[in-house]
Tab-separated table of C-alpha atoms and ligand atoms in Angstrom:
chain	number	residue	atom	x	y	z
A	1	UNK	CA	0.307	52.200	-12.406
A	2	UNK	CA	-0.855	49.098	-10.157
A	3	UNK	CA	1.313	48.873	-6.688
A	4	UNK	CA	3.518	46.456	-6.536
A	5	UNK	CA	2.212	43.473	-4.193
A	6	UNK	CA	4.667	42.006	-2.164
A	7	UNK	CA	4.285	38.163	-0.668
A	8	UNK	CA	2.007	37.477	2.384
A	9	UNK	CA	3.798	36.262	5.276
A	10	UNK	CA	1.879	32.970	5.250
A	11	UNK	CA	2.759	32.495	1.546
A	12	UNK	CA	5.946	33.139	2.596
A	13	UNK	CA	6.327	30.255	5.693
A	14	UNK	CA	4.402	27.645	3.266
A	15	UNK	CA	6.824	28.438	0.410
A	16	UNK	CA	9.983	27.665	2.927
A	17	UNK	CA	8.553	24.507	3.967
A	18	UNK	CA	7.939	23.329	0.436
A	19	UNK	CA	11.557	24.395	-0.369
A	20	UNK	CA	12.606	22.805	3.226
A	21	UNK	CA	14.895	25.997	4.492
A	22	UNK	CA	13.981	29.685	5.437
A	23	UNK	CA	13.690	32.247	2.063
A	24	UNK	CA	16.034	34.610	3.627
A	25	UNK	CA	15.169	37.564	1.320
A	26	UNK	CA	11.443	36.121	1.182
A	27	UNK	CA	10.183	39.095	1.990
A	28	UNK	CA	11.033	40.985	-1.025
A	29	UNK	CA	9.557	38.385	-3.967
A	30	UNK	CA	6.508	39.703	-5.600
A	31	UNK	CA	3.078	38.564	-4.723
A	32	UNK	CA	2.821	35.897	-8.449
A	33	UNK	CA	6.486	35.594	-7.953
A	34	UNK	CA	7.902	32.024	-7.649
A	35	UNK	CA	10.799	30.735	-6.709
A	36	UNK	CA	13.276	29.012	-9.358
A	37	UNK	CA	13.382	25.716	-6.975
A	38	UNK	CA	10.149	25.422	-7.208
A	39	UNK	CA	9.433	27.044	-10.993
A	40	UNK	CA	11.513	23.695	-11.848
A	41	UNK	CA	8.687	21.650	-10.260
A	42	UNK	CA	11.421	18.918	-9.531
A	43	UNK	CA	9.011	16.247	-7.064
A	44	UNK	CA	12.248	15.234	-5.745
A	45	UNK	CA	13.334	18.221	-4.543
A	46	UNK	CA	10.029	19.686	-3.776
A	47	UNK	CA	9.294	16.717	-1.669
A	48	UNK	CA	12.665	15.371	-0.426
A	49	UNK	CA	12.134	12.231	-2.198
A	50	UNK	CA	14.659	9.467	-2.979
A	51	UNK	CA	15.005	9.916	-6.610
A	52	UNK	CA	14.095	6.412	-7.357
A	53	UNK	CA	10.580	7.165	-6.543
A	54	UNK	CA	8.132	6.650	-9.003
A	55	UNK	CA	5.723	9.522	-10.290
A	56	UNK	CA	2.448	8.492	-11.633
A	57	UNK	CA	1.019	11.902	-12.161
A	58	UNK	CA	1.902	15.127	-11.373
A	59	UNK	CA	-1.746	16.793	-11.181
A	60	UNK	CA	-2.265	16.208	-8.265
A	61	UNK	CA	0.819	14.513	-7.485
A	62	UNK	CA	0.618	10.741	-7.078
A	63	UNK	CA	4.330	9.335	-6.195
A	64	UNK	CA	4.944	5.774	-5.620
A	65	UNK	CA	7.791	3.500	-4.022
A	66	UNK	CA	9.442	0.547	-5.611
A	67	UNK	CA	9.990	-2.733	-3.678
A	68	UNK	CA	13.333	-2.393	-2.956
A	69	UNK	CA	12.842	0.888	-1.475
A	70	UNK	CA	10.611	0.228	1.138
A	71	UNK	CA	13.399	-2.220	2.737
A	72	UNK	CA	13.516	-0.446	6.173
A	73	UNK	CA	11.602	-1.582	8.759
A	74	UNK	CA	9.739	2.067	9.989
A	75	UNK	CA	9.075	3.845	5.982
A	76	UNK	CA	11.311	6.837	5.881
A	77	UNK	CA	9.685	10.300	4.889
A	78	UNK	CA	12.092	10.048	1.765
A	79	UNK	CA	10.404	6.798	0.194
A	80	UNK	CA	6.779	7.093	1.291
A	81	UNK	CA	4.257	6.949	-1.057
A	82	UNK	CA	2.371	10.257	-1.476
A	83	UNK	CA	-1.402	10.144	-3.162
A	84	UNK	CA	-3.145	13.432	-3.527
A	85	UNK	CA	-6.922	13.860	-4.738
A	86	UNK	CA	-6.908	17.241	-5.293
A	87	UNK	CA	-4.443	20.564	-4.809
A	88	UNK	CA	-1.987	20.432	-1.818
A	89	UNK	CA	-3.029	23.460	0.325
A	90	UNK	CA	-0.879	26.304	0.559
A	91	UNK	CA	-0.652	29.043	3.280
A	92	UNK	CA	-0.563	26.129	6.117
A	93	UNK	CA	-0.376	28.136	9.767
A	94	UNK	CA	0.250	25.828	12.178
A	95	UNK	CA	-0.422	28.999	15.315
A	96	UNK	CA	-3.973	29.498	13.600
A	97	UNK	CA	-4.420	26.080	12.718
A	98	UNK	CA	-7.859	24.813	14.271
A	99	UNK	CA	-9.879	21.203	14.063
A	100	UNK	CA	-13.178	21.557	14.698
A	101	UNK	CA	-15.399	18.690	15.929
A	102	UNK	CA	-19.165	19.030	15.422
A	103	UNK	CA	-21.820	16.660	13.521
A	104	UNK	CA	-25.260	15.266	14.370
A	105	UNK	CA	-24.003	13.313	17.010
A	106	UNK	CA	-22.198	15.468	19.005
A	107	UNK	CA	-23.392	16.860	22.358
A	108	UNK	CA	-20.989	19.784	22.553
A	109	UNK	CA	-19.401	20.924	19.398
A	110	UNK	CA	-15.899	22.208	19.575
A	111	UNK	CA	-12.921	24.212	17.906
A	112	UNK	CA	-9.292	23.012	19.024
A	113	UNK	CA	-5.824	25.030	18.252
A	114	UNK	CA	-3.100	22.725	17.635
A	115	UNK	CA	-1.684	23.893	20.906
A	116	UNK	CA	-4.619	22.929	22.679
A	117	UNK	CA	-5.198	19.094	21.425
A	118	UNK	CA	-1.385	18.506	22.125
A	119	UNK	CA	-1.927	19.823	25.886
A	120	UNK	CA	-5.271	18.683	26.604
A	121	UNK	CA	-4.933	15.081	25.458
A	122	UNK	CA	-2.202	12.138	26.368
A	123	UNK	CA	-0.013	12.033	23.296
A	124	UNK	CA	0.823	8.520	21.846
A	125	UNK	CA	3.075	6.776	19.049
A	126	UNK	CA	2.008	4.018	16.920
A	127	UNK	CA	3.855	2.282	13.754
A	128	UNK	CA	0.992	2.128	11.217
A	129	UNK	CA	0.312	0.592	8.271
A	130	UNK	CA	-1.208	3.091	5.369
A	131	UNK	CA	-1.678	1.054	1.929
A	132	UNK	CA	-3.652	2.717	-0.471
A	133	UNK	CA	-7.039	1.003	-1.739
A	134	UNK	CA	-6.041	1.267	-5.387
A	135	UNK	CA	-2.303	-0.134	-4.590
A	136	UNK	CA	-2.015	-2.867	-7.842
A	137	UNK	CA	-4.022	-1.236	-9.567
A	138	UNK	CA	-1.825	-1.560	-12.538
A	139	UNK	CA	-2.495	-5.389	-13.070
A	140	UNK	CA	-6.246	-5.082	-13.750
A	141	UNK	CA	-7.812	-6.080	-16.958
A	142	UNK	CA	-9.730	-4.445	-18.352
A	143	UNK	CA	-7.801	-1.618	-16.820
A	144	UNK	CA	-9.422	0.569	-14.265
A	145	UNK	CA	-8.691	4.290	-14.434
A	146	UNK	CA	-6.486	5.799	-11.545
A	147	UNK	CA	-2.998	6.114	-10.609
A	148	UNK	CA	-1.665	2.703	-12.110
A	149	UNK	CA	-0.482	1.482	-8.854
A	150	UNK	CA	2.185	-0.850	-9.154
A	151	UNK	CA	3.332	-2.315	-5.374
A	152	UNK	CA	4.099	1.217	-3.709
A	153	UNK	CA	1.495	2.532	-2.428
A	154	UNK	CA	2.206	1.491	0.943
A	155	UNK	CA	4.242	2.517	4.337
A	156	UNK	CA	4.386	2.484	7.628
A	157	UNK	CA	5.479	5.158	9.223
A	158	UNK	CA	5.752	6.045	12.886
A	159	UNK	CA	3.009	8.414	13.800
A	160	UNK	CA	2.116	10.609	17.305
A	161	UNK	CA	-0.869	12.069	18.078
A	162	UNK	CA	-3.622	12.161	20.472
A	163	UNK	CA	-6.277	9.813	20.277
A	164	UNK	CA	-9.328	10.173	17.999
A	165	UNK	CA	-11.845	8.987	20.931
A	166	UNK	CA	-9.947	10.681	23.202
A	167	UNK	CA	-11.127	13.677	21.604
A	168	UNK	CA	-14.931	12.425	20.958
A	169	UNK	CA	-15.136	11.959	24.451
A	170	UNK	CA	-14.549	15.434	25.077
A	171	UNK	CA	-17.095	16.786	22.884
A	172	UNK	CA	-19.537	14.025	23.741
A	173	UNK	CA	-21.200	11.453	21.504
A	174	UNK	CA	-24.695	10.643	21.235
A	175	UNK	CA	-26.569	7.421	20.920
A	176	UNK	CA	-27.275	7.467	17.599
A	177	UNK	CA	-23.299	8.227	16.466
A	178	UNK	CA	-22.446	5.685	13.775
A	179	UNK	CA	-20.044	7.050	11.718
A	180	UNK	CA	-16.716	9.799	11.247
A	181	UNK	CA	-16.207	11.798	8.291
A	182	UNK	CA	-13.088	14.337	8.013
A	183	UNK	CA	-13.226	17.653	6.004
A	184	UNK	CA	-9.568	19.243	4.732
A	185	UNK	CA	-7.818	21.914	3.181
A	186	UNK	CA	-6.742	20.600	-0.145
A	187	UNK	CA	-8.645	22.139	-3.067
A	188	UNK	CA	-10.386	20.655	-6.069
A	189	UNK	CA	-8.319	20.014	-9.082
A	190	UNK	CA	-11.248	22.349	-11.230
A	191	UNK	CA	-10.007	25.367	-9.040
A	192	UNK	CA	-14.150	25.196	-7.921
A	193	UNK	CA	-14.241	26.253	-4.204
A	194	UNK	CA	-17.920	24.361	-3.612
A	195	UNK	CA	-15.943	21.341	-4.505
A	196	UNK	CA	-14.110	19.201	-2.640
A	197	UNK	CA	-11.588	16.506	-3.117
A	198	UNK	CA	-12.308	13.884	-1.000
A	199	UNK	CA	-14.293	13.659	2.654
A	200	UNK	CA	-14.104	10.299	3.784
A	201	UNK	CA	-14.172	8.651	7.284
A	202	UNK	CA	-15.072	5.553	9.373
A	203	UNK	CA	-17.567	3.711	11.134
A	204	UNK	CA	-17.808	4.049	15.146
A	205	UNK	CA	-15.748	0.731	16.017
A	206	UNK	CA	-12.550	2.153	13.752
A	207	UNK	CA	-13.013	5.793	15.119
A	208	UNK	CA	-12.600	4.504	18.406
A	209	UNK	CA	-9.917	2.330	18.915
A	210	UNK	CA	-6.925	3.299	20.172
A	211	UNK	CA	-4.893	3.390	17.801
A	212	UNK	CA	-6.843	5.593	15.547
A	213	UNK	CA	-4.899	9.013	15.931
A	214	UNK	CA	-5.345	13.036	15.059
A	215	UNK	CA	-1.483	13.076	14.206
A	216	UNK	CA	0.854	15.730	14.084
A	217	UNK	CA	4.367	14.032	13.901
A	218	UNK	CA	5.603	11.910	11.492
A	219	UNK	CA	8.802	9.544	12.295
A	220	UNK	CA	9.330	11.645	15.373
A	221	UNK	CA	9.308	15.415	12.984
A	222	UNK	CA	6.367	17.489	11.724
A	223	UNK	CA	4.144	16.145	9.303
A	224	UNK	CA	5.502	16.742	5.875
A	225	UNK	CA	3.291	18.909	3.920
A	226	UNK	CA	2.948	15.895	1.343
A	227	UNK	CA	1.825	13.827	4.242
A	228	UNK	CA	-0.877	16.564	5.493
A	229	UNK	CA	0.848	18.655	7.858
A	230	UNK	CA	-0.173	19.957	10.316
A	231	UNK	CA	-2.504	17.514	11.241
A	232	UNK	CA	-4.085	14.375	9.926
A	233	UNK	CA	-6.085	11.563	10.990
A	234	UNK	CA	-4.389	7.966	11.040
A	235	UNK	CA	-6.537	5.258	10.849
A	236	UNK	CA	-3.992	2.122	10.330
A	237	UNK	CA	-5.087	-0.978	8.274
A	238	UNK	CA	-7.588	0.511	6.722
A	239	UNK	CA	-7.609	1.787	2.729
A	240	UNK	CA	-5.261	4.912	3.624
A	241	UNK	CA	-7.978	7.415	1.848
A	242	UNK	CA	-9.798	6.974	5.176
A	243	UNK	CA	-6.839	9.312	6.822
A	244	UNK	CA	-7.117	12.294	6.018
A	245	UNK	CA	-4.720	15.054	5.621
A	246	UNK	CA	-4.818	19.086	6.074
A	247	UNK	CA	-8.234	17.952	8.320
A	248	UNK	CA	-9.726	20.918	10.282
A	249	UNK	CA	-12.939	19.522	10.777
A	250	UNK	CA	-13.875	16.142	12.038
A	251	UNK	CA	-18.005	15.258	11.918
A	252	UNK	CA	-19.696	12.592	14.469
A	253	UNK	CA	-22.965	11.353	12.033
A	254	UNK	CA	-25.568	9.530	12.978
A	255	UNK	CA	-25.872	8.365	9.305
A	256	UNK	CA	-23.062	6.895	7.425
A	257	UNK	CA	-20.753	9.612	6.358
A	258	UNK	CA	-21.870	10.988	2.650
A	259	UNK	CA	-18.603	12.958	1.418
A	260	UNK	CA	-17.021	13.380	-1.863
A	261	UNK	CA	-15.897	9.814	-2.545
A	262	UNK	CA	-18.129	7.891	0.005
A	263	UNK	CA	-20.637	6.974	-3.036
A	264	UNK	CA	-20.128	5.331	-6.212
A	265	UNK	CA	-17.396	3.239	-6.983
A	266	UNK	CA	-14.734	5.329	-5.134
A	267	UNK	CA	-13.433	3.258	-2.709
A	268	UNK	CA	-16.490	0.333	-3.038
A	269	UNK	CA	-16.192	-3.166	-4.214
A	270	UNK	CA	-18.928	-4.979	-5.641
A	271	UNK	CA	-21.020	-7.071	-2.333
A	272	UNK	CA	-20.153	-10.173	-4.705
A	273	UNK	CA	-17.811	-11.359	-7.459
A	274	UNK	CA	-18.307	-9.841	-11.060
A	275	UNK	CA	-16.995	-10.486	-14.119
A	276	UNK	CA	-13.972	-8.567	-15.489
A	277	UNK	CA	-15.716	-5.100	-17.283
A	278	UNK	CA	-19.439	-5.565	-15.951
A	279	UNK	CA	-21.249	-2.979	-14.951
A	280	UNK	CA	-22.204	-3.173	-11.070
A	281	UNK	CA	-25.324	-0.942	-9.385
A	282	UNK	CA	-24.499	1.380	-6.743
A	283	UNK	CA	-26.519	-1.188	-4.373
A	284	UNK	CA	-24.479	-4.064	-5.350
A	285	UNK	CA	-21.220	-2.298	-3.476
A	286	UNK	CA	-19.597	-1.877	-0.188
A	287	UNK	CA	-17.180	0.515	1.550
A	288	UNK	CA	-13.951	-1.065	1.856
A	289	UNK	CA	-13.205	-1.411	5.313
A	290	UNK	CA	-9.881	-3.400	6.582
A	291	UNK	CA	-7.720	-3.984	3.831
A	292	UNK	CA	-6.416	-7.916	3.032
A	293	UNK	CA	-3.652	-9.880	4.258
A	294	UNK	CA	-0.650	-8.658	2.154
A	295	UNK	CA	3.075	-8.629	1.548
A	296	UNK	CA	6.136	-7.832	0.079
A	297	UNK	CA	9.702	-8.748	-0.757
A	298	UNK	CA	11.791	-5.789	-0.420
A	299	UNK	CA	15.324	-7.594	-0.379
A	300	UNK	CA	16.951	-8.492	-2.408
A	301	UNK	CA	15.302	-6.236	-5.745
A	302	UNK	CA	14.137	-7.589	-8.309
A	303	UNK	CA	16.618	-9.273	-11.007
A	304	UNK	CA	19.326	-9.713	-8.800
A	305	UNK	CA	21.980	-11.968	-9.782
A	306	UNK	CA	22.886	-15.018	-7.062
A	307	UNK	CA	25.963	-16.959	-7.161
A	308	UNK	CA	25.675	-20.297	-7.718
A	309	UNK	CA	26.083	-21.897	-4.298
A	310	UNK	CA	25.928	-19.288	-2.314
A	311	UNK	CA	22.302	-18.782	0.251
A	312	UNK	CA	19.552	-15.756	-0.512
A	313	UNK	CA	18.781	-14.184	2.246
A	314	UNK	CA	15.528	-12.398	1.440
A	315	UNK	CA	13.428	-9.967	3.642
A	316	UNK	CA	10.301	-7.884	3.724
A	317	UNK	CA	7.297	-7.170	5.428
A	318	UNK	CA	3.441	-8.389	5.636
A	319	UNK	CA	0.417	-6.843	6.767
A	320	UNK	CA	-3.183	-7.789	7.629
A	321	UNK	CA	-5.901	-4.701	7.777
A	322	UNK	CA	-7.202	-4.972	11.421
A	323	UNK	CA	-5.514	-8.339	11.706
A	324	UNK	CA	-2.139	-9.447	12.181
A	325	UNK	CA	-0.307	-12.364	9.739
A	326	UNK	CA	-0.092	-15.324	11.270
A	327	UNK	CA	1.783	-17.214	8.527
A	328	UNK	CA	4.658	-15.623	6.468
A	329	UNK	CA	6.031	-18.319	3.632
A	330	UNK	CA	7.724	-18.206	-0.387
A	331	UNK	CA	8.194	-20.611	-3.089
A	332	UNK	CA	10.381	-20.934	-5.685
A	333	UNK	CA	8.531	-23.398	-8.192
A	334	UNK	CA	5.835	-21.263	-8.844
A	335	UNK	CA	3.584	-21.949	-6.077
A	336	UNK	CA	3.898	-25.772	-6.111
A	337	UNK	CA	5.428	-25.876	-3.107
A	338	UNK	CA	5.664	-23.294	0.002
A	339	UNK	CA	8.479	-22.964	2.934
A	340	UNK	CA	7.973	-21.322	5.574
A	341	UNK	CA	9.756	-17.955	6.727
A	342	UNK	CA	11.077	-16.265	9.698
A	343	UNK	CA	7.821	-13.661	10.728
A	344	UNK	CA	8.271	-11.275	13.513
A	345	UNK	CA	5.221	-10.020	16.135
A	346	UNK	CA	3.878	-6.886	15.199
A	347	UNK	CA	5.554	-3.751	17.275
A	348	UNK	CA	2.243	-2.943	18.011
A	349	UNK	CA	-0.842	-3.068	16.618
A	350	UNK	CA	-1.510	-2.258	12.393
A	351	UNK	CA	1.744	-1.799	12.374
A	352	UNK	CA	3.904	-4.126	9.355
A	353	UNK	CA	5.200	-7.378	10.410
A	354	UNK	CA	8.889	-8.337	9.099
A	355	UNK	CA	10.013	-11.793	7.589
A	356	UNK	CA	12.826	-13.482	6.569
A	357	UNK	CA	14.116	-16.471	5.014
A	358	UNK	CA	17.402	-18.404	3.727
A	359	UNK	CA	17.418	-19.761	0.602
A	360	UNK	CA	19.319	-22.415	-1.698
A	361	UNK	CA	18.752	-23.296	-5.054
A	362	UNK	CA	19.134	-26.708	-6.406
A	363	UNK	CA	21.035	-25.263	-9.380
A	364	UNK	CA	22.131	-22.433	-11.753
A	365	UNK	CA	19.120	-20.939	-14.024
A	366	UNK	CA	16.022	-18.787	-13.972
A	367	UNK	CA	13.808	-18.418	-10.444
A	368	UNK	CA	10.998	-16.320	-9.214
A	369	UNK	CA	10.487	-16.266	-5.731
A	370	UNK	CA	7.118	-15.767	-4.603
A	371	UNK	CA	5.924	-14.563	-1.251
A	372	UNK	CA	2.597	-15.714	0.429
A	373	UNK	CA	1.096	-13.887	3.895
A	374	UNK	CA	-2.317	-16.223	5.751
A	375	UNK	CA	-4.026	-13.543	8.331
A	376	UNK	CA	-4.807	-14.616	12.008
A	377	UNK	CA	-8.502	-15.669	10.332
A	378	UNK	CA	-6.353	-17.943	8.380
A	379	UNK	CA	-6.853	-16.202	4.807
A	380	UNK	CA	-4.042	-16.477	2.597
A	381	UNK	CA	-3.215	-14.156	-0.412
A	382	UNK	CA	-4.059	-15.421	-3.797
A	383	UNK	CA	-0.949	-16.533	-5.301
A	384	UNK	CA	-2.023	-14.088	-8.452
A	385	UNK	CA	-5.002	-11.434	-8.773
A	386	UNK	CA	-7.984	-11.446	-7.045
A	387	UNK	CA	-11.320	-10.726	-7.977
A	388	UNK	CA	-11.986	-7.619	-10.860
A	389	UNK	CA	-13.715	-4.583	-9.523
A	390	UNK	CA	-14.708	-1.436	-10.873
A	391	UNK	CA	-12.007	0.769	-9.802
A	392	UNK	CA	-9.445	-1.571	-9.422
A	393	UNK	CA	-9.146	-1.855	-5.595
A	394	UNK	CA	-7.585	-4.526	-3.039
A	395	UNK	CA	-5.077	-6.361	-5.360
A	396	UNK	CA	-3.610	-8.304	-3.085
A	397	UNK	CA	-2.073	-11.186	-5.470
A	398	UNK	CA	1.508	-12.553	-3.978
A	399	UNK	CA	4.585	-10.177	-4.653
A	400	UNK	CA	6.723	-11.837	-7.089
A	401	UNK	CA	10.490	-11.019	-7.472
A	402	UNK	CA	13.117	-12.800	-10.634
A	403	UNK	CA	16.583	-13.667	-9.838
A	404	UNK	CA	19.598	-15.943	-11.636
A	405	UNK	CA	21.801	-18.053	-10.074
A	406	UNK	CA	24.504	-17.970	-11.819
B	1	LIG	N1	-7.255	15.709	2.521
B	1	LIG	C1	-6.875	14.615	1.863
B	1	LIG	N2	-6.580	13.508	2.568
B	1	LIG	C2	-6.185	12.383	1.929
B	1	LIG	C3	-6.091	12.339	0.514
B	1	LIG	C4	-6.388	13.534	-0.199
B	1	LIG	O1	-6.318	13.603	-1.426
B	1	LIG	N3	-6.777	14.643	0.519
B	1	LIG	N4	-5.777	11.167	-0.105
B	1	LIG	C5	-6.063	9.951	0.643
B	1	LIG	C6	-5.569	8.750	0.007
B	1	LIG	S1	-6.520	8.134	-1.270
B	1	LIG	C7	-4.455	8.103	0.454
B	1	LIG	S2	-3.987	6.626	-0.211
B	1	LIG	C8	-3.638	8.677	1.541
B	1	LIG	C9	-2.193	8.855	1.109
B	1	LIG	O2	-1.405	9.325	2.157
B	1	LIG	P1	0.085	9.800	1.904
B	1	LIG	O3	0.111	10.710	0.712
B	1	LIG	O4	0.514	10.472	3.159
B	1	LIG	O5	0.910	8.561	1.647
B	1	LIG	O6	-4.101	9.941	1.993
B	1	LIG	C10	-5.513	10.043	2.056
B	1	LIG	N5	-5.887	11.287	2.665
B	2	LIG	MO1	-5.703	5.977	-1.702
């Protein structure tokens, strides 16, 4: 008769953080054995999610906010998007954790602990913007495949770390450095080892600035798992795909970075417009780089009722890739005419700006208030979608919310 296994140790810690409190008998469960909490596969409980979150798919798990949700100024861990290519990674050790820095372009290559970047390297704290490249998706037509994004897939969260070139400079970068790409943890949805989910990265001029972080706390805690504990590159206002999570390796190229999902159509848009379903040549497209002036109403939600007389306070926030939003304004005639609302400086840089704005209607019926963000280059949002592409990327058509006065 076969021994019985018992649980590793590192199952073990993985398998409490995933259930969010110590297994206090842990030690006993069989090797295949799972527990109930998680047997139920319940995203809300396995993640800590407000249970108005919205899940797209559940392999791998792609979980979405609504509007309303993301009302708080700094995106708490409960109503952050979460977008997964491939199989979260289990068996997470933080104490044997390491992130290796090598590449082409490197003079010295090195292997950090945890311990050691946090020590080594000034720690800072940012409020960045993460929006997925496939957020609005869902409006496409034809449809592109993917997570049907609705308005979601964004957050900003407050994240510390130690700086990305802060690091590079300690390894040393040659001359001909022109480009990051990040290797992870997660696993390949085929269960194929020689595969992996996504490697992605950034040019030199993103990898550098300061705000781009190797991050280990989110809102002030350890990363979530979801979020890529126990370390992950930030890389605000830029398609979030670009940060990777679980990363233990980071490679300096001297060519641009060739990972899974660096080719293709995954995560290019064609150089120029095309017409909705045509086919575009791998020449024809571009990496996305900083994502378009965008925004969103997140008070009041969506069909609320308004009394007749009384002012509608509404609130959100707007966001600009590498830029910041200059002009923040709505409309309640269907884009005929605009006011302007209240827009707040960005805490610091890539991080979400925050509007408001008073409003009274001329009398009882049907409105939709539209919302409208113009970038420091003085590009607006299209009032409704944007160019077709491939994979459905970069909708940034105004956020629309219905109320009654009644
Ligand atoms: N290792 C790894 N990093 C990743 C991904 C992934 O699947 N694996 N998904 C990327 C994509 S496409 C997005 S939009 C963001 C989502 O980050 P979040 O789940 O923390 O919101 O993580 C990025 N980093
Ligand atoms: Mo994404």
């Amino acid at each position: 008769m076969e021994r019985r296994k018992f649980i590793k140790k590192a199952s073990l810690t993985s398998l409490a953080a995933l259930i969010g409190t110590e297994i206090v008998f842990g030690s006993n469960m069989l090797k295949d054995y799972k527990p109930l909490a998680l047997q139920e596969n319940d995203p809300f409980k396995l993640f800590n999610l407000d249970n108005e979150m919205v899940i797209l798919n559940d392999k791998p798990w792609n979980i979405e906010a609504k509007a309303h949700l993301l009302n708080d100024n700094i995106t708490p861990n409960s109503k952050m998007f979460i977008r997964n290519n491939g199989v979260i990674p289990e068996d997470i050790n933080e104490k044997t954790w390491t992130l290796t820095i090598d590449g082409e372009s490197v003079k010295n290559k090195k292997t950090y602990t945890l311990n050691e970047l946090k020590s080594k390297f000034k720690q800072h704290t940012y409020q960045l913007t993460l929006e997925c490249g496939g957020n609005g998706r869902s409006e496409f037509d034809p449809p592109a495949k993917g997570n049907q994004w609705t308005v979601g897939a964004v957050s900003c969260a407050t994240w510390t770390g130690v700086r990305l070139k802060d690091v590079l400079e300690d390894v040393g970068i040659k001359n001909d450095a022109v480009y990051i790409g990040y290797n992870a943890a997660d696993t390949h949805l085929s269960g194929d080892a020689t595969k992996e989910p996504i490697s992605r990265g950034a040019p030199m001029r993103k990898a550098l600035e300061d705000e781009t972080l190797i991050a280990f706390k989110m809102n002030g805690k350890k990363i979530p798992i979801s979020h890529g504990f126990p370390l992950r590159l930030v890389a605000g206002g830029w398609p979030a795909s670009v940060s990777g999570k679980w990363i233990n390796r980071i490679s300096v190229r001297n060519k641009e970075h060739d990972g899974t999902k660096m080719t293709g159509t995954a995560y290019r848009v064609p150089k120029n417009p095309v017409s909705p379903g045509e086919k575009v040549k791998d020449e024809d497209m571009k990496i996305i780089e900083s994502m378009p002036v965008k925004s969103l109403i997140t008070s009041p939600q969506s069909g609320a009722i308004i009394k007749k007389g009384a002012a509608l306070k509404i609130n959100g926030h707007a966001w600009a890739g590498d830029l910041q939003v200059s002009k923040m304004e709505y409309s309640i005639d269907f884009g005929s005419t605009w006011t302007q609302c209240e827009i707040n400086k960005p805490v610091n840089r890539l991080a979400w700006q925050h509007f408001n704005a008073t409003i009274n209607f001329p009398k009882v019926g049907y409105y939709e208030i539209w919302a409208r963000a113009t970038d420091s280059n003085n590009m607006a949002q299209p009032m409704l979608l944007p160019g077709w592409n491939p994979k459905g990327y970069l909708n940034n058509a105004c956020h629309r919310i219905a109320v009654k006065v009644k």
